[in-house]
């Protein structure tokens, strides 16, 4: 049994684990075994993992211990156990995107971000559950299983990186890797009480990330604290010759950004984010969090993002268009499931896609094909691209008056399992505060800002200028250090 005064190894953050291993207070194998036992104890309730790599994890941990014993200087995340959303290509295990279509699919390579984490010494414990092909906000669109929120098992963990967020919140890993196309890192981080960072588009290589919407997708960390988010960014950020959309900019040491204060920082509150869509409990949490930042020397200004009301519609035109193109490769010929009962090529495509993809993925492919089709292209896709530009300009204008934009990550805290699953529009609207930063390509971090009266985590969103993750990390770190938050641990025993 755990007590608050004596944390178990699996309660530790990544930087605490790193220090414990380096200072000889624990071996990497002990750490990994503690997490594997934790998974064994709680994952039948949480169902965060779709695949656990026990033997491989123990083997890698023993390798780290051997290097330490041989006197080697260990890399920055040596021995730190992580989980990976099931859309990262990994040589180990399968890469299924939680789709029937990719059941049993094995990638021949590790994606760049994953490989960089391996090089930094992090130890993968396995793959986590997600909405099929990252399409969703609750992880209920997984073809494999549902994941339950460790703060309240009757609620969703958010999506699409719900398994990742739940695995962090339930202490089934020290940190997790997710992807974010319209909020899929930040929403789950907010619902599960973790830190989630969607970096600037182009900051982190997407090579080896199964594509959903290529102009919006970014990879990022879900962590237990802000320092860990900085550490993971140190490992994954930077140009990659294998992803031509990565920026030719040197990645800074993100941990040094944590040292400075926020004296004189201008925080913009977009008036459109505090209108009716925002629940009262959430509003109260966000405004209290902002007052903590004010007490640390930040100055608060009101800003306007006038095209916010069009963001969800714009996103669902662009992301479905790109998804319909990206998912065309799943044809039953080169990848994944092929229908058995096909009579000819046409029916093979038809049957394979009908059987392999779940309803939400089919909906997106159909919508995306429609908005791109001749006769409709200009009315939908082209128009959406123009509105996307206006959304970006809103941010560029706002950042003339402020350095960081603060607001809620989600309109309310985690909703009950099943509540929105039959109403796609309701589900889409849950992402109203996260989608704009993907359209604009700017970085956005969600950090826990307490529990609502229902004892569910709330997430404070901080958005910054392109490639200015450092200011977000510094602001979130200052908040974390001074908020005096005592959320306790999720009540899963
Ligand atoms: N919930 C949004 C969607 O369903 C965002 C998903 C994501 O970021 N991958 O498209």
XYZ file of C-alpha atoms and ligand atoms in Angstrom:
503
model
C 0.000 0.000 0.000
C 1.305 3.461 -0.799
C 1.386 6.452 1.474
C 1.715 10.073 0.502
C 5.004 10.433 2.369
C 6.694 7.436 0.768
C 6.174 7.429 -2.921
C 6.608 4.208 -4.803
C 9.017 4.149 -7.727
C 6.074 4.307 -10.112
C 4.948 7.614 -8.597
C 8.154 9.362 -9.588
C 8.534 11.805 -12.447
C 11.012 11.179 -15.249
C 13.610 13.531 -13.764
C 13.249 11.919 -10.344
C 13.736 8.470 -11.865
C 16.759 9.679 -13.822
C 18.322 10.986 -10.589
C 17.428 7.870 -8.576
C 19.160 5.638 -11.133
C 22.233 7.840 -11.483
C 22.641 8.148 -7.743
C 22.269 4.414 -7.230
C 19.031 4.644 -5.230
C 17.317 2.313 -7.693
C 18.384 0.234 -10.654
C 16.735 0.679 -14.023
C 15.472 -2.879 -13.720
C 13.845 -2.154 -10.360
C 12.167 0.882 -11.872
C 10.878 -1.020 -14.881
C 9.660 -3.877 -12.693
C 7.819 -1.438 -10.445
C 5.965 -0.033 -13.455
C 5.248 -3.476 -14.905
C 3.769 -4.525 -11.560
C 1.728 -1.336 -11.507
C 0.371 -2.088 -14.988
C -0.470 -5.600 -13.814
C -2.306 -4.162 -10.797
C -4.396 -1.420 -12.401
C -4.570 -1.790 -16.149
C -7.475 -4.198 -16.177
C -9.499 -1.248 -14.793
C -7.927 1.601 -16.771
C -7.228 -0.297 -20.015
C -4.624 2.211 -21.139
C -2.319 -0.289 -22.839
C -3.081 -2.323 -25.935
C 0.292 -4.079 -25.836
C 2.866 -4.415 -23.031
C 6.476 -5.274 -23.890
C 7.531 -6.849 -20.613
C 10.560 -8.880 -21.699
C 11.958 -6.213 -23.986
C 11.554 -3.569 -21.278
C 13.397 -5.705 -18.732
C 16.127 -6.427 -21.265
C 16.599 -2.738 -22.041
C 16.647 -1.849 -18.334
C 19.301 -4.454 -17.645
C 21.287 -2.909 -20.503
C 21.091 0.534 -18.851
C 22.235 -0.928 -15.527
C 25.158 -2.639 -17.238
C 26.217 0.637 -18.857
C 26.035 2.429 -15.518
C 28.074 -0.302 -13.844
C 30.661 -0.064 -16.612
C 31.126 3.591 -15.703
C 29.468 5.010 -18.792
C 27.854 8.449 -18.642
C 24.194 7.770 -19.185
C 22.035 9.708 -21.661
C 19.415 12.120 -20.243
C 16.419 9.780 -19.995
C 18.305 6.597 -19.156
C 16.031 4.041 -17.548
C 12.898 6.187 -17.671
C 9.841 4.068 -18.603
C 7.497 5.553 -21.191
C 4.450 4.471 -23.142
C 3.806 5.127 -26.826
C 0.527 5.860 -28.560
C -0.179 3.046 -30.992
C 0.403 5.212 -34.078
C 4.158 5.463 -33.681
C 6.003 3.085 -35.964
C 8.065 0.796 -33.761
C 10.100 -2.239 -34.678
C 8.922 -3.848 -31.453
C 5.377 -5.118 -31.209
C 2.642 -4.018 -33.571
C 1.576 -0.575 -34.846
C -2.177 -0.710 -35.324
C -3.570 2.818 -34.767
C -6.198 0.809 -32.869
C -7.823 -0.050 -36.191
C -8.979 -3.440 -37.400
C -7.340 -2.500 -40.672
C -3.857 -2.666 -39.162
C -4.422 -5.558 -36.788
C -1.115 -7.394 -36.480
C 0.798 -4.857 -38.612
C 4.504 -4.701 -37.790
C 6.561 -1.679 -38.761
C 9.976 -2.367 -40.269
C 11.467 0.736 -38.609
C 11.305 3.087 -35.625
C 10.070 6.617 -36.336
C 12.490 9.476 -35.697
C 10.952 10.765 -32.446
C 10.788 7.252 -31.013
C 14.354 6.526 -32.072
C 15.545 9.761 -30.469
C 13.879 8.741 -27.214
C 15.521 5.331 -27.382
C 18.860 7.063 -27.978
C 18.158 9.214 -24.910
C 17.769 6.001 -22.896
C 13.995 5.980 -22.357
C 12.486 2.511 -22.051
C 9.221 1.771 -23.867
C 6.774 -0.316 -21.838
C 4.346 -0.769 -24.705
C 1.674 0.810 -26.875
C -1.351 2.734 -25.648
C -4.961 2.877 -26.733
C -6.283 5.652 -28.982
C -9.204 6.614 -31.155
C -8.842 4.757 -34.438
C -6.316 6.659 -36.593
C -6.434 9.451 -33.957
C -9.945 10.480 -34.960
C -11.871 11.320 -31.835
C -11.860 13.063 -28.482
C -12.635 10.267 -26.049
C -10.727 7.122 -27.148
C -14.139 5.468 -27.586
C -13.417 5.109 -31.323
C -10.703 2.525 -30.665
C -11.415 -0.773 -32.384
C -9.640 -2.585 -29.535
C -11.027 -1.417 -26.202
C -12.258 1.524 -24.174
C -9.938 3.356 -21.789
C -11.253 4.709 -18.494
C -10.224 7.909 -16.730
C -8.175 7.080 -13.600
C -9.839 10.011 -11.768
C -13.279 8.493 -12.309
C -13.589 5.185 -14.099
C -17.065 6.035 -15.375
C -15.586 8.841 -17.480
C -13.528 9.050 -20.646
C -9.811 9.923 -20.563
C -10.215 12.251 -23.554
C -8.833 11.485 -26.969
C -7.337 10.615 -29.164
C -4.236 10.016 -27.000
C -6.479 8.746 -24.162
C -4.451 5.633 -23.416
C -1.321 7.750 -23.163
C -2.857 10.249 -20.736
C -4.481 7.522 -18.631
C -1.202 5.591 -18.448
C 0.548 8.678 -17.060
C -2.253 9.536 -14.618
C -2.466 5.957 -13.324
C 1.327 5.820 -12.862
C 1.659 3.072 -15.472
C 4.649 4.906 -17.010
C 6.701 7.987 -16.169
C 5.649 9.770 -19.347
C 3.949 9.033 -22.635
C 4.165 10.125 -26.252
C 1.082 11.280 -28.104
C 0.135 13.082 -31.283
C -2.040 16.148 -31.701
C -3.952 17.104 -34.852
C -6.715 19.121 -33.209
C -6.149 18.617 -29.490
C -5.312 14.962 -29.066
C -2.460 15.548 -26.634
C -3.902 18.498 -24.747
C -7.481 17.282 -24.323
C -6.491 13.972 -22.723
C -3.802 15.716 -20.657
C -6.465 18.105 -19.313
C -8.990 15.329 -18.602
C -6.411 13.155 -16.831
C -4.484 15.848 -14.932
C -1.169 15.709 -16.801
C 0.974 18.156 -18.685
C 0.601 17.904 -22.465
C 2.530 19.842 -25.081
C 1.736 20.227 -28.754
C 4.890 21.732 -30.223
C 5.010 24.190 -33.119
C 4.298 22.537 -36.465
C 7.742 21.594 -37.779
C 9.442 21.424 -34.385
C 9.340 17.639 -34.069
C 9.783 15.162 -36.882
C 6.658 13.311 -37.958
C 8.595 10.594 -39.715
C 7.193 7.292 -38.500
C 3.981 8.856 -37.201
C 1.061 7.306 -39.069
C -0.453 10.355 -40.789
C -3.959 11.602 -40.063
C -3.866 15.214 -41.376
C -0.325 16.038 -42.399
C -0.531 19.831 -42.194
C -1.859 19.660 -38.620
C -0.243 16.602 -36.972
C 2.488 17.073 -34.360
C 4.099 14.711 -31.876
C 4.493 15.712 -28.253
C 4.841 14.540 -24.659
C 2.338 13.836 -21.878
C 4.114 14.113 -18.548
C 3.622 14.371 -14.794
C 5.222 17.802 -14.543
C 6.534 20.666 -16.650
C 10.207 19.826 -16.184
C 9.577 16.399 -17.723
C 7.923 18.013 -20.746
C 11.096 20.079 -21.234
C 13.287 16.985 -20.891
C 11.303 15.045 -23.473
C 11.358 18.016 -25.841
C 15.151 18.092 -25.528
C 15.200 14.529 -26.827
C 12.716 14.847 -29.694
C 12.917 18.422 -31.058
C 14.946 19.439 -34.063
C 15.348 19.139 -37.783
C 15.166 15.725 -39.408
C 16.284 15.060 -42.985
C 13.534 12.443 -43.172
C 10.756 14.983 -42.581
C 11.019 17.929 -44.943
C 8.487 19.893 -42.890
C 10.806 20.080 -39.883
C 12.290 23.538 -39.387
C 15.966 24.233 -39.942
C 16.291 25.782 -36.518
C 18.518 24.615 -33.710
C 16.481 23.215 -30.834
C 17.311 24.924 -27.550
C 17.888 23.256 -24.198
C 14.326 23.524 -22.945
C 15.248 22.965 -19.316
C 17.192 26.239 -19.160
C 13.960 28.045 -20.049
C 12.565 26.951 -16.694
C 15.038 29.028 -14.720
C 13.758 32.483 -15.622
C 10.775 34.188 -14.040
C 7.753 35.695 -15.780
C 8.210 39.260 -14.566
C 6.652 41.551 -17.167
C 5.284 38.704 -19.306
C 2.118 39.802 -21.078
C -0.660 37.230 -20.919
C -3.541 37.634 -23.334
C -7.007 36.379 -22.450
C -9.027 35.960 -25.653
C -12.494 37.277 -24.974
C -14.017 34.692 -27.321
C -12.719 31.863 -25.076
C -14.685 33.077 -22.084
C -18.131 33.176 -23.688
C -21.079 30.773 -23.172
C -19.334 27.612 -24.374
C -17.152 27.676 -21.280
C -18.580 25.965 -18.199
C -18.664 27.936 -14.936
C -16.454 25.544 -12.983
C -13.832 25.652 -15.730
C -13.968 29.441 -16.015
C -13.336 29.773 -12.294
C -10.309 27.419 -12.497
C -8.759 29.265 -15.429
C -9.215 32.734 -13.953
C -7.733 31.578 -10.645
C -4.748 30.120 -12.498
C -4.253 33.372 -14.389
C -4.280 35.293 -11.110
C -1.416 33.087 -9.879
C 0.583 34.137 -12.947
C -0.319 37.769 -12.252
C 0.957 37.431 -8.712
C 4.280 36.320 -10.209
C 4.677 39.504 -12.204
C 2.728 38.791 -15.374
C 0.502 41.448 -16.833
C -2.923 40.425 -18.117
C -4.436 41.979 -21.243
C -7.619 41.205 -23.124
C -7.117 40.067 -26.717
C -9.490 39.015 -29.459
C -9.398 35.970 -31.741
C -12.432 36.887 -33.845
C -12.387 33.831 -36.118
C -12.608 31.361 -33.232
C -16.223 30.586 -34.102
C -15.170 29.225 -37.512
C -12.284 27.081 -36.277
C -14.166 23.821 -35.723
C -15.847 23.932 -39.140
C -12.591 24.869 -40.851
C -10.721 22.099 -39.084
C -13.259 19.446 -40.079
C -13.000 20.396 -43.743
C -9.198 20.409 -43.765
C -8.561 17.403 -41.546
C -11.065 15.202 -43.368
C -9.690 16.259 -46.772
C -6.170 15.366 -45.708
C -7.323 12.181 -44.002
C -9.122 10.994 -47.122
C -5.868 11.388 -49.057
C -3.654 9.870 -46.358
C -5.901 6.889 -45.731
C -6.138 6.026 -49.421
C -2.969 3.979 -48.903
C -4.936 1.511 -46.799
C -6.335 -0.419 -49.693
C -6.040 -4.020 -48.603
C -3.244 -4.554 -51.103
C -0.087 -3.156 -49.578
C -1.093 -2.717 -45.966
C -3.288 -4.406 -43.479
C -6.510 -6.281 -43.753
C -7.835 -7.583 -47.042
C -11.440 -8.708 -47.257
C -11.752 -12.403 -47.989
C -15.018 -12.319 -49.866
C -13.997 -9.961 -52.703
C -14.880 -10.951 -56.272
C -12.799 -8.375 -58.147
C -10.480 -5.425 -57.505
C -13.292 -2.952 -56.990
C -15.107 -5.089 -54.476
C -11.804 -5.884 -52.748
C -11.245 -2.162 -52.073
C -14.845 -1.704 -51.096
C -15.063 -4.675 -48.775
C -11.614 -4.198 -47.227
C -12.332 -0.589 -46.340
C -15.869 -1.285 -45.128
C -14.730 -4.082 -42.865
C -11.401 -2.584 -41.785
C -12.424 0.967 -40.843
C -14.804 1.872 -38.021
C -17.721 4.298 -38.460
C -15.892 7.515 -37.516
C -13.004 6.823 -39.907
C -15.457 6.037 -42.697
C -17.349 9.254 -41.941
C -14.129 11.275 -42.234
C -13.060 9.625 -45.483
C -16.466 10.265 -47.023
C -16.565 13.892 -45.823
C -12.998 14.493 -46.985
C -13.598 12.987 -50.390
C -16.691 15.156 -50.728
C -14.992 18.460 -49.848
C -12.217 17.739 -52.326
C -14.425 16.579 -55.151
C -14.726 18.635 -58.305
C -17.541 21.138 -58.044
C -17.261 21.304 -54.256
C -13.534 21.855 -53.857
C -13.692 25.647 -54.071
C -16.755 25.979 -51.882
C -15.323 23.871 -49.058
C -11.638 23.066 -49.196
C -10.397 26.303 -50.759
C -12.621 28.380 -48.507
C -11.411 26.508 -45.450
C -7.817 27.256 -46.411
C -8.676 30.945 -46.566
C -10.327 30.861 -43.144
C -7.322 28.982 -41.826
C -5.204 31.958 -42.851
C -7.573 34.296 -40.972
C -7.281 32.140 -37.848
C -3.495 32.430 -38.102
C -3.729 36.191 -38.552
C -5.863 36.426 -35.410
C -2.953 34.927 -33.481
C -0.306 37.065 -35.182
C -2.320 40.162 -34.276
C -2.885 39.004 -30.697
C 0.831 38.310 -30.228
C 1.527 41.977 -30.923
C -0.190 42.697 -27.613
C 0.900 39.721 -25.548
C 3.564 37.011 -25.265
C 1.359 34.108 -24.208
C -2.348 33.449 -24.653
C -4.091 31.706 -21.775
C -7.431 29.962 -21.761
C -9.170 26.677 -21.023
C -8.033 23.474 -22.737
C -11.558 22.044 -22.769
C -14.997 23.594 -22.149
C -15.596 21.268 -19.185
C -13.931 18.369 -17.397
C -14.041 14.706 -18.481
C -17.493 13.556 -19.625
C -19.116 10.190 -18.896
C -18.320 7.216 -21.119
C -21.000 6.963 -23.815
C -22.304 10.528 -23.396
C -21.185 11.979 -26.733
C -20.445 8.882 -28.754
C -23.711 8.981 -30.711
C -23.454 12.699 -31.451
C -20.379 13.505 -33.559
C -21.068 17.250 -33.505
C -21.109 17.342 -29.708
C -17.844 15.404 -29.731
C -16.287 17.792 -32.267
C -17.251 20.834 -30.201
C -15.246 19.522 -27.272
C -12.129 20.621 -29.191
C -13.198 24.222 -29.664
C -10.245 25.610 -27.675
C -7.525 23.316 -29.010
C -8.137 23.263 -32.757
C -7.093 26.849 -33.594
C -3.492 26.330 -32.556
C -3.197 23.382 -34.968
C -4.685 25.485 -37.769
C -2.177 28.249 -36.973
C 0.711 25.858 -36.305
C 1.557 27.528 -32.973
C 2.668 25.642 -29.854
C 0.214 25.043 -27.026
C 0.728 23.491 -23.614
C -1.955 22.234 -21.241
C -1.098 22.063 -17.570
C -3.277 20.919 -14.655
C -4.905 23.769 -12.726
C -6.787 21.937 -9.998
C -9.906 19.866 -9.594
C -13.454 20.951 -10.352
C -16.150 20.433 -7.675
C -16.719 16.980 -9.235
C -13.088 16.145 -8.340
C -12.003 16.037 -11.960
C -8.880 17.712 -13.346
C -9.039 21.005 -15.217
C -6.452 22.074 -17.804
C -4.992 25.546 -18.343
C -3.958 26.109 -21.975
C -1.011 28.346 -22.816
C -0.383 29.254 -26.449
C 2.736 30.922 -27.785
C 4.407 32.306 -30.873
C 5.786 29.877 -33.440
C 8.826 28.034 -32.061
C 8.486 29.680 -28.661
C 7.850 26.555 -26.611
C 10.322 27.963 -24.099
C 8.013 30.754 -22.962
C 5.176 28.251 -22.550
C 7.344 25.942 -20.481
C 8.625 28.808 -18.350
C 5.106 30.125 -17.740
C 3.730 26.684 -16.915
C 6.687 25.945 -14.655
C 6.214 29.217 -12.778
C 2.552 28.368 -12.364
C 3.341 24.855 -11.143
C 5.858 26.181 -8.598
C 3.556 28.882 -7.183
C -0.007 27.599 -7.545
C 0.186 25.419 -4.440
C -1.945 22.852 -6.246
C -2.645 19.773 -4.224
C -4.685 17.572 -6.506
C -3.581 14.370 -4.805
C -3.445 11.192 -6.828
C -6.301 9.746 -8.860
C -8.429 7.557 -6.628
C -7.554 4.280 -8.289
C -6.109 1.942 -5.736
N -10.653 15.317 -31.688
C -10.120 15.824 -32.918
C -10.558 14.941 -34.059
O -11.327 14.085 -33.816
C -8.630 15.906 -32.828
C -7.964 14.593 -32.958
C -6.484 14.690 -32.920
O -5.908 15.687 -32.471
N -5.832 13.650 -33.416
O -10.157 15.091 -35.170
